[in-house]
Tab-separated table of N, CA and C in Angstrom:
chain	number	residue	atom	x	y	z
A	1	UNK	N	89.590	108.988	81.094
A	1	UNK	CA	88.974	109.109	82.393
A	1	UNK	C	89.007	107.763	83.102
A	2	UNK	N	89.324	107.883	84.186
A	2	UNK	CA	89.172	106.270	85.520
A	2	UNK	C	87.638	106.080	85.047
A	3	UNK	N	87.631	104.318	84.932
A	3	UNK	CA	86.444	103.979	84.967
A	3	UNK	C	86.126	103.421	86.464
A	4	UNK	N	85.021	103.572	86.654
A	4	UNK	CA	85.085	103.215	88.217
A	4	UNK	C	83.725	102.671	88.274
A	5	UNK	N	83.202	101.248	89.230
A	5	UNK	CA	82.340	100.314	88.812
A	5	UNK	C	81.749	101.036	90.148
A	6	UNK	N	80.206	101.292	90.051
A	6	UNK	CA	79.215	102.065	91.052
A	6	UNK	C	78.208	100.903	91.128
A	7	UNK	N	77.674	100.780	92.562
A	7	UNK	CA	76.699	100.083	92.951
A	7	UNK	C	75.006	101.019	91.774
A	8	UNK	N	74.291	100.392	92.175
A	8	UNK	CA	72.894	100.681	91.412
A	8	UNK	C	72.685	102.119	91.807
A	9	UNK	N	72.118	102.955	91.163
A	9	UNK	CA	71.671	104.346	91.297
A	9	UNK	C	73.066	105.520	91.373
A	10	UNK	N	74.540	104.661	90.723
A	10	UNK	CA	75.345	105.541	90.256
A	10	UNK	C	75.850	105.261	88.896
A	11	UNK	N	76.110	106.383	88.668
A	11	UNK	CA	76.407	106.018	86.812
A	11	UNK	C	77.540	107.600	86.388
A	12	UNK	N	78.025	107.451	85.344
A	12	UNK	CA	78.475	108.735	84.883
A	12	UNK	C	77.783	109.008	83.384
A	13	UNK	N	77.632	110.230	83.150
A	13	UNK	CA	77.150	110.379	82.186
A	13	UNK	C	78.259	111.093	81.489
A	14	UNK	N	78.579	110.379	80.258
A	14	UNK	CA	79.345	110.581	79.018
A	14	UNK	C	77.952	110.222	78.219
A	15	UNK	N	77.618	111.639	77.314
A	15	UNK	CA	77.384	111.751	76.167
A	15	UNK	C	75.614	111.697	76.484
A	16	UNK	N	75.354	111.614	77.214
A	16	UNK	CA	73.899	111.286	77.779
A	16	UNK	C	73.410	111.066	78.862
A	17	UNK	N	72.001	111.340	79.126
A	17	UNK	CA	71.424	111.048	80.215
A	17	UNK	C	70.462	109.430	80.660
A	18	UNK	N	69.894	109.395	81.609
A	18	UNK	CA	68.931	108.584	81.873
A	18	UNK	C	67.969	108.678	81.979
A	19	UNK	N	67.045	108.786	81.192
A	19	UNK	CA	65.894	109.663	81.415
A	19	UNK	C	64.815	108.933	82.705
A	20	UNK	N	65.135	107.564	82.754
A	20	UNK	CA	64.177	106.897	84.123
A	20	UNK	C	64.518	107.235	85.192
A	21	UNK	N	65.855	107.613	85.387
A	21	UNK	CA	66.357	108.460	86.562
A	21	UNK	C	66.239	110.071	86.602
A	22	UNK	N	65.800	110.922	85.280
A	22	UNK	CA	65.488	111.963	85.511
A	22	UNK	C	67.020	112.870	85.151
A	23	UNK	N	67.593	112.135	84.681
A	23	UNK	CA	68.818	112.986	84.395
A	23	UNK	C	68.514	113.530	83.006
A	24	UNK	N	68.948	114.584	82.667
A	24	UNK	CA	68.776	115.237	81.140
A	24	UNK	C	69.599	114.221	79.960
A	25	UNK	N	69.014	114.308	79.563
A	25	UNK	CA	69.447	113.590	77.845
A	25	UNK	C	70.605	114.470	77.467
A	26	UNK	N	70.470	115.517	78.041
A	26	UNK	CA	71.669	116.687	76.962
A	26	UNK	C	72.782	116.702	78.536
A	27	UNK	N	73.990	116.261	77.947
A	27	UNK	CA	74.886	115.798	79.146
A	27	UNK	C	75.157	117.420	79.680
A	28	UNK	N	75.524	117.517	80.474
A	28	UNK	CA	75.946	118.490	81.552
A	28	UNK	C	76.705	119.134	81.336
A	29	UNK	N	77.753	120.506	81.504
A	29	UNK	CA	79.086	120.870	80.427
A	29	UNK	C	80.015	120.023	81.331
A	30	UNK	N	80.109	119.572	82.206
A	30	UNK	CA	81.065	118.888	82.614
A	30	UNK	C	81.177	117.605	82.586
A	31	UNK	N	80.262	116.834	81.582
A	31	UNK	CA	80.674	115.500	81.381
A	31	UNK	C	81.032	115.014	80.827
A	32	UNK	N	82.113	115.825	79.500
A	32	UNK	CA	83.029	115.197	78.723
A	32	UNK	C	84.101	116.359	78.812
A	33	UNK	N	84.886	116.210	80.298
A	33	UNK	CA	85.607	116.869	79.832
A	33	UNK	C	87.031	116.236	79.913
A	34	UNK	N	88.025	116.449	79.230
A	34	UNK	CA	88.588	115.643	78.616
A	34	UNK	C	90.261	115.689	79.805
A	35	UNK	N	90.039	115.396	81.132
A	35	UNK	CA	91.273	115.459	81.965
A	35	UNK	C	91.120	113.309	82.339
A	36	UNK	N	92.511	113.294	82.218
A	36	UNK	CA	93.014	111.940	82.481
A	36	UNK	C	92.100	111.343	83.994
A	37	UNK	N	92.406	112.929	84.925
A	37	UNK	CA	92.128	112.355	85.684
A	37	UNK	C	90.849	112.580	86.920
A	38	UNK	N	89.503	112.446	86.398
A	38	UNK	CA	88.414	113.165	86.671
A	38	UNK	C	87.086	112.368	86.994
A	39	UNK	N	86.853	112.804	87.912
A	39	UNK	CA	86.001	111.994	88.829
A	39	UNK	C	84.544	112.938	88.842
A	40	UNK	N	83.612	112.598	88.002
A	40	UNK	CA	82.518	113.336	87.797
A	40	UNK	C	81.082	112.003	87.980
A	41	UNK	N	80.281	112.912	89.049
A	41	UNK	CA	78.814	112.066	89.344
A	41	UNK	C	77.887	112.807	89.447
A	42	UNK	N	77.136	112.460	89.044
A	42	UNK	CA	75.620	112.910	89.490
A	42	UNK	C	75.109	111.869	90.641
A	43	UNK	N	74.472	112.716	91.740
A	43	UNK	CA	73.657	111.929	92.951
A	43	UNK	C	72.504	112.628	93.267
A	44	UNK	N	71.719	111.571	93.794
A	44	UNK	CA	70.483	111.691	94.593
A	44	UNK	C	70.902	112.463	96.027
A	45	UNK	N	69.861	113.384	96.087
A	45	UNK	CA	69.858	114.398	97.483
A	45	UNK	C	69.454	112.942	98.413
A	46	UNK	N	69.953	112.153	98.655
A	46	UNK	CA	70.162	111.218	99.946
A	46	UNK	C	71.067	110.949	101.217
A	47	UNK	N	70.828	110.864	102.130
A	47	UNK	CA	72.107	110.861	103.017
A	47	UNK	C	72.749	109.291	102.904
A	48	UNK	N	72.447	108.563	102.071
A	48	UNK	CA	73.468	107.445	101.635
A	48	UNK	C	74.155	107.203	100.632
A	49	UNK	N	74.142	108.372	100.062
A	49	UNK	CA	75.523	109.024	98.793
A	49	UNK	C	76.121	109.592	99.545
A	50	UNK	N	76.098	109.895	101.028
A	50	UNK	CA	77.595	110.884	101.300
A	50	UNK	C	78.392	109.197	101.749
A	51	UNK	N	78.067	107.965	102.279
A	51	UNK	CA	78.995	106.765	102.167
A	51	UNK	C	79.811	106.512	100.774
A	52	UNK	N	78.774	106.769	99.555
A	52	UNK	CA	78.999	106.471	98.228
A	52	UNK	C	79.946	107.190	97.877
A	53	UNK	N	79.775	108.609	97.936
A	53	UNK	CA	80.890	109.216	97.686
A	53	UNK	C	82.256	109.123	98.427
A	54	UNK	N	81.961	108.339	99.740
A	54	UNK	CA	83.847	108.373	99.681
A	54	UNK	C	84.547	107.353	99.381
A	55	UNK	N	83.589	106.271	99.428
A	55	UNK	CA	83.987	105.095	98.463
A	55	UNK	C	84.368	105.514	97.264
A	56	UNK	N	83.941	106.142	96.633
A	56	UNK	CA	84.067	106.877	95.355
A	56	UNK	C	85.613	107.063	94.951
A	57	UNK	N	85.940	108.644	95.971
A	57	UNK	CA	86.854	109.268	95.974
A	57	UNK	C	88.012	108.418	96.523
A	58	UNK	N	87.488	107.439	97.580
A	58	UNK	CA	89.169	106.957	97.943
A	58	UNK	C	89.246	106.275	96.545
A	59	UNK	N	88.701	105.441	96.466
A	59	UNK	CA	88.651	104.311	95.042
A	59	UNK	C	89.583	105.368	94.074
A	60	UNK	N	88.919	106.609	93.572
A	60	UNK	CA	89.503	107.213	92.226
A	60	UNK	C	91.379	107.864	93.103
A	61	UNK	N	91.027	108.076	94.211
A	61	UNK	CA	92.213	108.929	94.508
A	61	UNK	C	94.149	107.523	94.634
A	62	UNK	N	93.438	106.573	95.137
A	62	UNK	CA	94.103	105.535	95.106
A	62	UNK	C	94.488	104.881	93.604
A	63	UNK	N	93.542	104.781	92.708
A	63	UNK	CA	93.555	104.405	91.017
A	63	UNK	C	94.714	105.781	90.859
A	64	UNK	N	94.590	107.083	91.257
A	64	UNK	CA	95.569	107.841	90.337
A	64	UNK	C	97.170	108.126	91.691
A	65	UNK	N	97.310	107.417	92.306
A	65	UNK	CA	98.249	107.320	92.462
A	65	UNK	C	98.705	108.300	93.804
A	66	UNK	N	97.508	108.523	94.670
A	66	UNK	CA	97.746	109.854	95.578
A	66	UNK	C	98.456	109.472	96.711
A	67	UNK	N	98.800	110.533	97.559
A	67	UNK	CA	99.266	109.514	98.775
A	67	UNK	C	98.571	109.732	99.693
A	68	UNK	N	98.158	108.538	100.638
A	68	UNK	CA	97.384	108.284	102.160
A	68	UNK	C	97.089	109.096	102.338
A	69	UNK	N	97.659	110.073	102.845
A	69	UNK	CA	97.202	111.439	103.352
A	69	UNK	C	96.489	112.102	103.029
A	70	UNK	N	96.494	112.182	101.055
A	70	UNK	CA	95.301	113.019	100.427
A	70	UNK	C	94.608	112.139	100.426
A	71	UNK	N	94.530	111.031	100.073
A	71	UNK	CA	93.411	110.429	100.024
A	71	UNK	C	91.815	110.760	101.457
A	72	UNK	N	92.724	110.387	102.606
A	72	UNK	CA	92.084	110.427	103.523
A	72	UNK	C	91.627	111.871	103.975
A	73	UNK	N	92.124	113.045	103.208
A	73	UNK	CA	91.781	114.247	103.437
A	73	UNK	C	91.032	114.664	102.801
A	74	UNK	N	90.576	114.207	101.243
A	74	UNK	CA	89.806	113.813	100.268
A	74	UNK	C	88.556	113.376	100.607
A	75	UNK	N	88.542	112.490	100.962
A	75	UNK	CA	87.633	111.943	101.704
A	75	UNK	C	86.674	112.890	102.313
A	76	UNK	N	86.935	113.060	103.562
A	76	UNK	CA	86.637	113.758	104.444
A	76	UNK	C	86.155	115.046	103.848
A	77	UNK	N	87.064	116.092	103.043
A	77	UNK	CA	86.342	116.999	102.408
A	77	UNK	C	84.986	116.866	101.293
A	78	UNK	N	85.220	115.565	100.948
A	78	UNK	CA	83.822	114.982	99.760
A	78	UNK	C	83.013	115.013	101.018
A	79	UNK	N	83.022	113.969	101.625
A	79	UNK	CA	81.980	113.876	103.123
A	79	UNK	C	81.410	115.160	103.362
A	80	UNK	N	82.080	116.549	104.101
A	80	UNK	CA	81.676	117.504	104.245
A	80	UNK	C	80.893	117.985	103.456
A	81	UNK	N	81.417	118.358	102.435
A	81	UNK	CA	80.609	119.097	101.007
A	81	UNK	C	79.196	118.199	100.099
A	82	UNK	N	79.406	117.351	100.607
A	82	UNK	CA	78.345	116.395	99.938
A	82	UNK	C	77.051	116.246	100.497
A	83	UNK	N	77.751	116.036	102.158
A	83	UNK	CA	76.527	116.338	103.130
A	83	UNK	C	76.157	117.140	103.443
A	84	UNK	N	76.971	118.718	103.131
A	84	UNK	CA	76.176	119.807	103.233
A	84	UNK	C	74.922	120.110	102.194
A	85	UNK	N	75.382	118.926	100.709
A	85	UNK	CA	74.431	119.512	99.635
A	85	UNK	C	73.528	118.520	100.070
A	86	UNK	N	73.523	117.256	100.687
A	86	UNK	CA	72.190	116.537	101.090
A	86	UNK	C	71.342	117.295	101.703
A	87	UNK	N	72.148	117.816	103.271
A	87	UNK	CA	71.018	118.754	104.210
A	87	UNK	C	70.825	119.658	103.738
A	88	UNK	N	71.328	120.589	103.256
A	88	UNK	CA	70.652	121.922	103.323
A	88	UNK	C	70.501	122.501	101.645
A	89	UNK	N	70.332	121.236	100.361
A	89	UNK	CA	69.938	122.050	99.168
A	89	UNK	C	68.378	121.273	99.168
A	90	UNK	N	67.942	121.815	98.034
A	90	UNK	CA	66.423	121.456	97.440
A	90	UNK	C	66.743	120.146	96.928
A	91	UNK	N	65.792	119.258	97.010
A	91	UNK	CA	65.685	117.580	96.440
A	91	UNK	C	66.187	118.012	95.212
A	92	UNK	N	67.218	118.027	94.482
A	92	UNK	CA	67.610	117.988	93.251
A	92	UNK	C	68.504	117.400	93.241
A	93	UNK	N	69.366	117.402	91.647
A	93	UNK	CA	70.341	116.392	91.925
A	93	UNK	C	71.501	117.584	92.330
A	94	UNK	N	72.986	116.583	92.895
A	94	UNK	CA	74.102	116.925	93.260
A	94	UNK	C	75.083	116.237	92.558
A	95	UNK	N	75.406	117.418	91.799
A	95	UNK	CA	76.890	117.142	91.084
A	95	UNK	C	78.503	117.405	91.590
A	96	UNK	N	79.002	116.097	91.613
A	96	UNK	CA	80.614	116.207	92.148
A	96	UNK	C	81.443	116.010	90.707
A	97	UNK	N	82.277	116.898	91.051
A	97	UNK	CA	83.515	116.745	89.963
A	97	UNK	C	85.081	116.609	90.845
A	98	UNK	N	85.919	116.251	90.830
A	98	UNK	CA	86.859	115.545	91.528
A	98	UNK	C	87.810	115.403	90.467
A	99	UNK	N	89.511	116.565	90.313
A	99	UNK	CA	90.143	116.112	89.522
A	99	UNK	C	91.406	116.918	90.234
A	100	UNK	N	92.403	115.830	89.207
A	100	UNK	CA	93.847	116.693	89.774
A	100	UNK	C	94.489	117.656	88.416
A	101	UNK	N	94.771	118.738	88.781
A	101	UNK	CA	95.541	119.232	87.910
A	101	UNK	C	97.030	119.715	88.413
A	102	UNK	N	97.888	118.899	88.207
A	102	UNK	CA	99.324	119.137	88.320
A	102	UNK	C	99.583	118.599	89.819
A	103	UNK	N	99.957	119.550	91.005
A	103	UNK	CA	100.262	118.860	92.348
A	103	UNK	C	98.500	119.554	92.991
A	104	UNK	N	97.813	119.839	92.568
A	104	UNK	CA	96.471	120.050	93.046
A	104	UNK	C	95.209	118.961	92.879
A	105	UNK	N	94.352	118.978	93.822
A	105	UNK	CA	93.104	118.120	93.473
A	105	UNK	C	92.617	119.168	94.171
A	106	UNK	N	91.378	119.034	93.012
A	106	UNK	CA	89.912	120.236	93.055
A	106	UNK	C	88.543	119.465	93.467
A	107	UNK	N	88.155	119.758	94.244
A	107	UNK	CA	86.839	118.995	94.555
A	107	UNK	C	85.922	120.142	94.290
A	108	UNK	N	85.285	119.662	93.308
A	108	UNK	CA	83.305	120.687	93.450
A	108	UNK	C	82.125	119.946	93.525
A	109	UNK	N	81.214	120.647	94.539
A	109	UNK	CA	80.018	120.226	94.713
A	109	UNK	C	79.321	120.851	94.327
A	110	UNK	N	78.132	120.925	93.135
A	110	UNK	CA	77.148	121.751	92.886
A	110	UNK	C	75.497	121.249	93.197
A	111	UNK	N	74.873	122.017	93.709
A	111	UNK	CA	73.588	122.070	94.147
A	111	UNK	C	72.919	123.139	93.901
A	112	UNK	N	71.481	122.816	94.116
A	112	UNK	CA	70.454	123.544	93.666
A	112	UNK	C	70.591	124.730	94.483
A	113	UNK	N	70.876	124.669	95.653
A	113	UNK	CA	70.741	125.854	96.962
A	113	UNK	C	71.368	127.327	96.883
A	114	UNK	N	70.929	128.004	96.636
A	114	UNK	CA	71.484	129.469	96.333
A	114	UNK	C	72.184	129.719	97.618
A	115	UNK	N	72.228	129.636	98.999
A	115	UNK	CA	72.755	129.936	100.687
A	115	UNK	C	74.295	129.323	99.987
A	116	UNK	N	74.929	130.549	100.135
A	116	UNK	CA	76.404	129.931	100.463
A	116	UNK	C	77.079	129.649	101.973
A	117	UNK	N	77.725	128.882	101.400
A	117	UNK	CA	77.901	127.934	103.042
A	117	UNK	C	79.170	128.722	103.657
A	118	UNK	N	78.574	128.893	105.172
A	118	UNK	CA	79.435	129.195	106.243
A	118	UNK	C	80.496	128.463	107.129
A	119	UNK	N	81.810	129.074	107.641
A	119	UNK	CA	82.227	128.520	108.890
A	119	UNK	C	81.490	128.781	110.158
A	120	UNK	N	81.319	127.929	111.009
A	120	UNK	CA	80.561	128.308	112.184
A	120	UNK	C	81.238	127.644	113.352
A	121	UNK	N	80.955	128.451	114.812
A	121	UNK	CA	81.929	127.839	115.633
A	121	UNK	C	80.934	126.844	116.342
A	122	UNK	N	80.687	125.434	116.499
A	122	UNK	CA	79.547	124.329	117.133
A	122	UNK	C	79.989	124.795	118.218
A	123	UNK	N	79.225	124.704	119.300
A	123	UNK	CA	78.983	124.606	120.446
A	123	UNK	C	79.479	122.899	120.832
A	124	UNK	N	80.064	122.945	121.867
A	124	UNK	CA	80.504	121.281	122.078
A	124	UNK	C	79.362	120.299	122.557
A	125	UNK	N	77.873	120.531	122.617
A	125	UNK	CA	77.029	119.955	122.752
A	125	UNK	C	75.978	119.603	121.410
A	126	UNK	N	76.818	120.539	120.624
A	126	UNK	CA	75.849	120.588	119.188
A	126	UNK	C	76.592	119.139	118.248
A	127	UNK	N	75.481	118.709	117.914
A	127	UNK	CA	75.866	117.273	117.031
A	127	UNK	C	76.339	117.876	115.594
A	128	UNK	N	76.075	119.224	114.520
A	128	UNK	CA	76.216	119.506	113.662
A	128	UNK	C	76.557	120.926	113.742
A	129	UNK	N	77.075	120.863	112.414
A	129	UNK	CA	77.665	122.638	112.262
A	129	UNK	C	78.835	122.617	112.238
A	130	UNK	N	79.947	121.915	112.086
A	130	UNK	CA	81.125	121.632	112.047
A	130	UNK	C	82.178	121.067	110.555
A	131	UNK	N	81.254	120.793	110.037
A	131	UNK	CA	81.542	120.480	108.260
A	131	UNK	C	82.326	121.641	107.664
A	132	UNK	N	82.104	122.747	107.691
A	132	UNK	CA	82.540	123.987	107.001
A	132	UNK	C	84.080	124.252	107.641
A	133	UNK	N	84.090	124.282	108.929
A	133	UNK	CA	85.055	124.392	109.924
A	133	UNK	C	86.145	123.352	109.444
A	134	UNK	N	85.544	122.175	109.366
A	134	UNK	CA	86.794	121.093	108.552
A	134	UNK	C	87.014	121.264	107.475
A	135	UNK	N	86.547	121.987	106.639
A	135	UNK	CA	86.809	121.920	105.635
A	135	UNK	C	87.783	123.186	105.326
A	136	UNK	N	87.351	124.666	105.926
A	136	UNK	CA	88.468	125.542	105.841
A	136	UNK	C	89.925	124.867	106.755
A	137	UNK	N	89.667	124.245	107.662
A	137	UNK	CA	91.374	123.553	108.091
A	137	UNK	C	91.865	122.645	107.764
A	138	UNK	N	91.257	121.712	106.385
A	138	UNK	CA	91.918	120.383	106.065
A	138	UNK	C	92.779	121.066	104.674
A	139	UNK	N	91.661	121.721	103.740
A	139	UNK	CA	91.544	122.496	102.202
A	139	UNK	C	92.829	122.814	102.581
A	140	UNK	N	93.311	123.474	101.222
A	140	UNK	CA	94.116	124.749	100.994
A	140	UNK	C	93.601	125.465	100.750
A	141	UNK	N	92.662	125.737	99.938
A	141	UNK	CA	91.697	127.013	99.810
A	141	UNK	C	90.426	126.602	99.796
A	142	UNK	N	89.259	127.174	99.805
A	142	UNK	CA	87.796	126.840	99.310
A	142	UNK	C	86.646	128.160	99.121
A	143	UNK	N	85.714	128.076	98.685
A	143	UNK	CA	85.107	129.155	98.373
A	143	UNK	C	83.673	128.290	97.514
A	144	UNK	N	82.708	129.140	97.596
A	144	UNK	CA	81.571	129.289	96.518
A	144	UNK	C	81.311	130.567	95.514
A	145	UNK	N	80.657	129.966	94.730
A	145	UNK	CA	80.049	130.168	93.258
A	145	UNK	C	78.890	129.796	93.160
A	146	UNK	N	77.993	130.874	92.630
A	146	UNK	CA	77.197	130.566	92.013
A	146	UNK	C	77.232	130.317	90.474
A	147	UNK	N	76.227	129.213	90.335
A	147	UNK	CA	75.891	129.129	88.815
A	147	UNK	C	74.731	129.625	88.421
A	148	UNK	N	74.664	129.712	86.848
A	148	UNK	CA	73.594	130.034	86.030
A	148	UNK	C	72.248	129.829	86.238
A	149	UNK	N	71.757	128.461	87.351
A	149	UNK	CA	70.776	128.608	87.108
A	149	UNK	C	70.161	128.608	88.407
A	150	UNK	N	71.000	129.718	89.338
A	150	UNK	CA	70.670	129.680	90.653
A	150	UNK	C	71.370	128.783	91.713
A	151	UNK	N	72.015	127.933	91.483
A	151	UNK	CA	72.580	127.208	92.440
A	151	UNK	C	73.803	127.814	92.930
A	152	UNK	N	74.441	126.831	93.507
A	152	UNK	CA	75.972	127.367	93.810
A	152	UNK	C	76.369	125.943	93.944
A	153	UNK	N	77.937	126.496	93.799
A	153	UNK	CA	79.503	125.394	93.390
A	153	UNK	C	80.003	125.590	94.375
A	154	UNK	N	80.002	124.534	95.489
A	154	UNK	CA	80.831	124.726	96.976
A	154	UNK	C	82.283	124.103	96.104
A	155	UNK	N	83.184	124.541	96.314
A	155	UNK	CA	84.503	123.925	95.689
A	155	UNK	C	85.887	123.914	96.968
A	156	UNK	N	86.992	122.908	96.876
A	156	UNK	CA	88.032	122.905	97.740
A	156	UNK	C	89.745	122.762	97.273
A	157	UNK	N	90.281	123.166	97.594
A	157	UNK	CA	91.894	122.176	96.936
A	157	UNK	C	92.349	121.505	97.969
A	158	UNK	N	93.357	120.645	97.418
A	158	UNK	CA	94.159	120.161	98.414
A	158	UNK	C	95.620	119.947	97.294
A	159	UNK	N	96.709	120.541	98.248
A	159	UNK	CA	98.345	120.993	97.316
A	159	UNK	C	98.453	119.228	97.928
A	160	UNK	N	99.185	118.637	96.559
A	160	UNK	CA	99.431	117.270	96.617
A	160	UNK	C	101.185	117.265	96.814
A	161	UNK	N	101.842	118.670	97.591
A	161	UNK	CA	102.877	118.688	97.562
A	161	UNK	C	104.480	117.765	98.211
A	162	UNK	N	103.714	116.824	98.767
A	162	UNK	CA	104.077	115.790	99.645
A	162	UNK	C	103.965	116.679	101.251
A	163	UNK	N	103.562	117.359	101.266
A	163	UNK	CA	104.000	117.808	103.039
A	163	UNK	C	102.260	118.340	103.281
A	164	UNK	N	101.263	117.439	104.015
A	164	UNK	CA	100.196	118.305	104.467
A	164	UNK	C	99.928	119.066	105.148
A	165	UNK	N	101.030	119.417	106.032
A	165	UNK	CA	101.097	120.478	106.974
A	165	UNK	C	101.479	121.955	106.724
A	166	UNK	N	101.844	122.269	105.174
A	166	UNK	CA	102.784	123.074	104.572
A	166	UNK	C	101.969	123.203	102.853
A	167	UNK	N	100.333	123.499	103.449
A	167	UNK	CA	100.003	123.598	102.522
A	167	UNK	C	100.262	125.011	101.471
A	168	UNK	N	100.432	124.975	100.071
A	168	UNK	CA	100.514	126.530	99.767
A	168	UNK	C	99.861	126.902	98.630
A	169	UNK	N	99.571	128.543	98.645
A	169	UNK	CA	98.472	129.081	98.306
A	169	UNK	C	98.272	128.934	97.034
A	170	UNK	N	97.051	129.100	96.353
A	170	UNK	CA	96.737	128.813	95.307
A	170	UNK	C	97.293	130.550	94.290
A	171	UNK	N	97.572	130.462	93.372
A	171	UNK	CA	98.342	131.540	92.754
A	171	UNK	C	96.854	132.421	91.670
């Protein structure tokens, strides 16, 4: 896994938690999982982890070798999905997982919030409501899931096929 150096109040958990931060002692099923190339965090419901996270993601997407384009589309989809789990889940934590498998990168966001998230058309005077909208036209695909213990898994792709305009479907 990329090791990747986080300012204070980010960490990854391999093999354990923090318990002064409130993270479980018994790691998560997704924190040892064993892809080269995988970008897994736990965050605070804050609106200054959605900066963190794209520092994050360009940092890991640049370490594995992506090009400009995903990177910066990457980005932008972490942004969306991250700040949707700031505003609109319960103060809990928010888990990102971030990996490539083959010419794909998978982004998931999981949160406490059972509401699966919509496209909506903003009004051109409205400051918000537009996250979902970027995100079905940047993605190649996206969708939610719920998990086990009530939450849901906002998730996205992006085809790393060299052409972003010519994205294609997931099989």
């Amino acid at each position: 896994m990329t090791s990747l150096d986080f300012e204070a109040g980010w960490w990854r958990t391999v093999g354990g938690g923090d318990a002064a931060r409130g993270v479980p002692n018994v790691p998560c099923a997704d924190c040892d999982l064993a892809f080269t190339r995988h970008l897994h965090l736990h965050l605070l419901p804050a609106p200054e982890e959605v900066r963190k996270i794209r520092q994050a993601v360009r940092t890991a997407l640049f370490a594995w070798g992506c090009p400009s384009w995903a990177v910066d589309d990457s980005v932008l989809l972490a942004s969306e999905l991250v700040g949707n789990a700031v505003r609109h889940g319960p103060d809990t934590w928010i888990t990102v997982n971030l990996l490539q498998a083959g010419d794909r990168l998978l982004l998931e966001v999981t949160d406490a919030s059972s509401v699966r998230p919509a496209v909506q058309q903003a009004d051109t005077a409205d400051e918000q409501g537009r996250g979902m909208y970027l995100v079905q036209a940047v993605a190649s695909a996206w969708g939610a899931r719920r998990d086990a213990r009530g939450g849901k898994t906002t998730w996205c792709t992006l085809a790393l096929d060299g052409n972003p305009d010519e994205a294609k479907p997931l099989n």
